[in-house]
XYZ file of C-alpha atoms in Angstrom:
224
model
C 96.303 -58.158 185.404
C 96.403 -58.303 181.625
C 96.718 -55.352 179.231
C 95.563 -55.626 175.621
C 98.156 -53.455 174.018
C 99.863 -52.084 170.909
C 103.240 -50.983 172.293
C 103.870 -48.099 169.896
C 100.343 -46.685 170.047
C 99.875 -43.276 171.721
C 96.941 -44.396 173.869
C 98.513 -47.665 175.064
C 101.680 -45.714 175.822
C 99.704 -43.575 178.276
C 98.915 -46.656 180.357
C 102.447 -48.008 179.947
C 103.795 -44.750 181.410
C 101.314 -44.920 184.299
C 102.368 -48.505 185.046
C 106.035 -47.501 184.972
C 105.460 -44.490 187.241
C 103.792 -46.791 189.751
C 106.302 -49.621 189.222
C 103.524 -52.097 188.465
C 104.905 -53.603 185.235
C 105.729 -56.905 186.922
C 102.061 -57.365 187.808
C 100.883 -57.065 184.210
C 100.880 -59.393 181.211
C 100.866 -57.523 177.900
C 98.820 -59.052 175.072
C 99.584 -57.702 171.603
C 96.612 -56.570 169.507
C 97.655 -55.535 165.992
C 95.964 -52.254 165.094
C 97.101 -52.377 161.478
C 95.433 -55.761 161.067
C 92.267 -54.408 162.638
C 92.319 -56.967 165.447
C 90.749 -54.412 167.801
C 87.739 -54.106 165.482
C 86.987 -57.808 165.181
C 83.598 -58.940 166.530
C 85.129 -61.221 169.154
C 87.286 -58.435 170.610
C 84.364 -56.009 170.664
C 82.069 -58.592 172.270
C 84.483 -59.792 174.941
C 87.021 -57.010 175.570
C 85.877 -53.521 174.583
C 82.628 -52.447 172.962
C 84.359 -49.338 171.566
C 86.963 -51.404 169.704
C 89.881 -49.385 171.023
C 93.078 -49.954 172.996
C 94.278 -50.280 175.674
C 92.068 -52.580 177.732
C 92.838 -53.793 181.251
C 91.526 -57.262 182.082
C 91.356 -58.248 185.748
C 91.713 -61.710 187.173
C 87.948 -62.161 187.420
C 87.496 -61.324 183.735
C 86.346 -57.735 184.254
C 87.574 -55.490 181.426
C 88.276 -51.792 181.929
C 88.831 -49.637 178.854
C 89.767 -45.928 178.503
C 93.135 -44.635 179.699
C 91.701 -42.412 182.424
C 89.627 -45.235 183.899
C 92.601 -47.600 183.847
C 94.819 -45.011 185.536
C 92.145 -44.466 188.187
C 92.119 -48.209 188.835
C 95.914 -48.352 189.088
C 95.906 -45.476 191.568
C 93.396 -47.382 193.699
C 95.552 -50.513 193.559
C 98.674 -48.622 194.629
C 98.482 -44.993 195.720
C 102.214 -44.245 195.533
C 102.772 -42.099 193.596
C 99.312 -40.842 192.834
C 98.621 -39.777 189.259
C 95.012 -38.697 189.729
C 95.363 -36.421 192.756
C 95.004 -36.717 196.526
C 92.838 -33.773 197.555
C 89.501 -32.802 196.042
C 91.156 -29.763 194.453
C 93.982 -31.809 192.938
C 91.581 -34.403 191.580
C 89.360 -31.765 190.015
C 92.209 -29.885 188.323
C 93.941 -33.049 187.106
C 90.730 -34.415 185.615
C 89.968 -31.073 183.979
C 93.407 -30.804 182.392
C 93.430 -34.473 181.412
C 90.118 -33.986 179.594
C 91.410 -30.857 177.876
C 94.494 -32.756 176.771
C 92.266 -35.408 175.232
C 89.795 -33.052 173.568
C 92.140 -30.328 172.389
C 95.172 -32.386 171.434
C 95.210 -36.174 171.583
C 91.756 -36.969 170.218
C 91.976 -34.172 167.645
C 95.173 -35.685 166.235
C 93.528 -39.106 166.283
C 90.693 -37.783 164.097
C 93.228 -36.186 161.752
C 95.100 -39.497 161.543
C 92.015 -41.575 160.821
C 90.349 -39.147 158.402
C 93.005 -37.093 156.597
C 95.884 -39.561 156.338
C 95.994 -43.240 155.264
C 95.526 -44.042 158.959
C 95.504 -47.759 159.690
C 94.882 -48.673 156.068
C 91.845 -49.538 153.930
C 90.873 -52.588 155.983
C 90.285 -50.394 159.035
C 89.550 -46.909 157.686
C 86.213 -47.789 156.079
C 84.924 -44.192 156.184
C 87.042 -41.031 155.967
C 86.148 -37.329 155.894
C 89.322 -35.466 154.983
C 87.848 -32.011 155.610
C 86.891 -32.969 159.156
C 90.323 -34.475 159.696
C 92.065 -31.289 158.599
C 89.851 -29.193 160.868
C 90.880 -31.395 163.770
C 94.538 -31.049 162.788
C 94.162 -27.287 163.096
C 92.401 -27.739 166.439
C 95.357 -29.786 167.679
C 97.802 -27.024 166.748
C 95.616 -24.568 168.646
C 95.715 -27.009 171.567
C 99.516 -26.985 171.456
C 99.439 -23.208 171.861
C 97.049 -23.573 174.802
C 99.285 -26.009 176.652
C 102.273 -23.819 175.877
C 100.495 -20.960 177.689
C 99.774 -23.261 180.648
C 103.370 -24.441 180.902
C 104.684 -20.911 180.869
C 103.059 -20.539 184.280
C 103.751 -23.869 185.982
C 106.098 -26.874 185.745
C 103.446 -29.505 184.984
C 100.187 -29.564 183.088
C 97.991 -29.655 186.217
C 100.260 -27.691 188.552
C 103.265 -28.583 190.663
C 103.405 -32.372 190.229
C 103.495 -34.926 187.426
C 100.053 -36.448 186.825
C 97.903 -38.284 184.318
C 97.275 -34.896 182.655
C 100.976 -34.765 181.737
C 100.728 -38.313 180.427
C 97.801 -37.321 178.205
C 99.735 -34.419 176.683
C 102.728 -36.705 176.181
C 100.398 -39.079 174.330
C 99.239 -36.205 172.167
C 102.773 -35.190 171.243
C 103.654 -38.813 170.485
C 100.702 -38.937 168.099
C 101.796 -35.613 166.593
C 105.231 -37.095 165.884
C 103.682 -40.205 164.346
C 101.649 -38.103 161.894
C 104.501 -35.620 161.405
C 102.621 -32.675 162.862
C 105.330 -30.526 164.440
C 104.958 -28.503 167.597
C 105.186 -24.846 166.480
C 108.596 -23.323 167.110
C 107.029 -20.487 169.093
C 105.627 -22.970 171.648
C 108.893 -22.814 173.553
C 107.483 -23.732 176.957
C 105.687 -26.804 175.581
C 108.779 -27.916 173.683
C 111.005 -27.469 176.761
C 108.501 -29.332 178.963
C 108.365 -32.219 176.486
C 112.162 -32.449 176.368
C 112.132 -32.611 180.155
C 109.443 -35.290 180.157
C 111.504 -37.425 177.777
C 114.259 -37.444 180.399
C 111.990 -39.265 182.845
C 112.986 -42.966 182.691
C 109.315 -43.949 182.802
C 108.680 -41.938 179.636
C 111.817 -42.032 177.507
C 112.173 -45.822 177.797
C 108.814 -46.527 176.136
C 108.922 -48.590 172.898
C 107.266 -45.860 170.844
C 110.322 -43.621 171.099
C 112.625 -46.293 169.712
C 110.151 -46.776 166.867
C 110.074 -43.041 166.181
C 113.874 -42.905 166.144
C 114.058 -45.767 163.657
C 111.381 -44.160 161.485
C 113.226 -40.837 161.554
C 116.420 -42.553 160.448
C 114.508 -44.170 157.557
C 112.652 -40.981 156.764
C 109.280 -42.709 157.211
C 106.628 -43.431 159.802
C 106.932 -46.558 162.011
């Protein structure tokens, strides 16, 4: 398998965590696609890898390309079911998918819109159109989403219940993106902050390249 990847990107990191949880890294070749150079938006990439022009993309041995983090995680779970990240029973699958989608809509994707519209984003060669007002609205939506997940994690140890799943990975991706754009988790979101600290202790999470990049950026006082 081949993954088209940007190792410090929040979305690629979701798939990197899934691969690590399932111990499948040795079966994957990572191919760097430079987001800041707009390589993911070039006509060849869109025509042959991913119509949406986003990362990550999983390419199979027969040339089939699978985009979208949830779809890739589903595929990985089918390849190797131990541990499962998408649920075993119908109930588990339904709840995990629901919470994963909420994590995307209310947190991760909202911060992405803020990044692309209300900050310099990936630079003028990529950010051809920006609507700052819309970006700021989405920033506020993301903060509201943080409060929602804080309320969830006051009641249970993981985002979708009693076990780590792709829903947790999606929220982790959202908080990575929040750190990249310097959008802090509100101090009153104590359960979310404690959960995130606990997630960073998982070797499959804390060892990801994005966290080293964030540490270096923090030391420099700038974004990576």
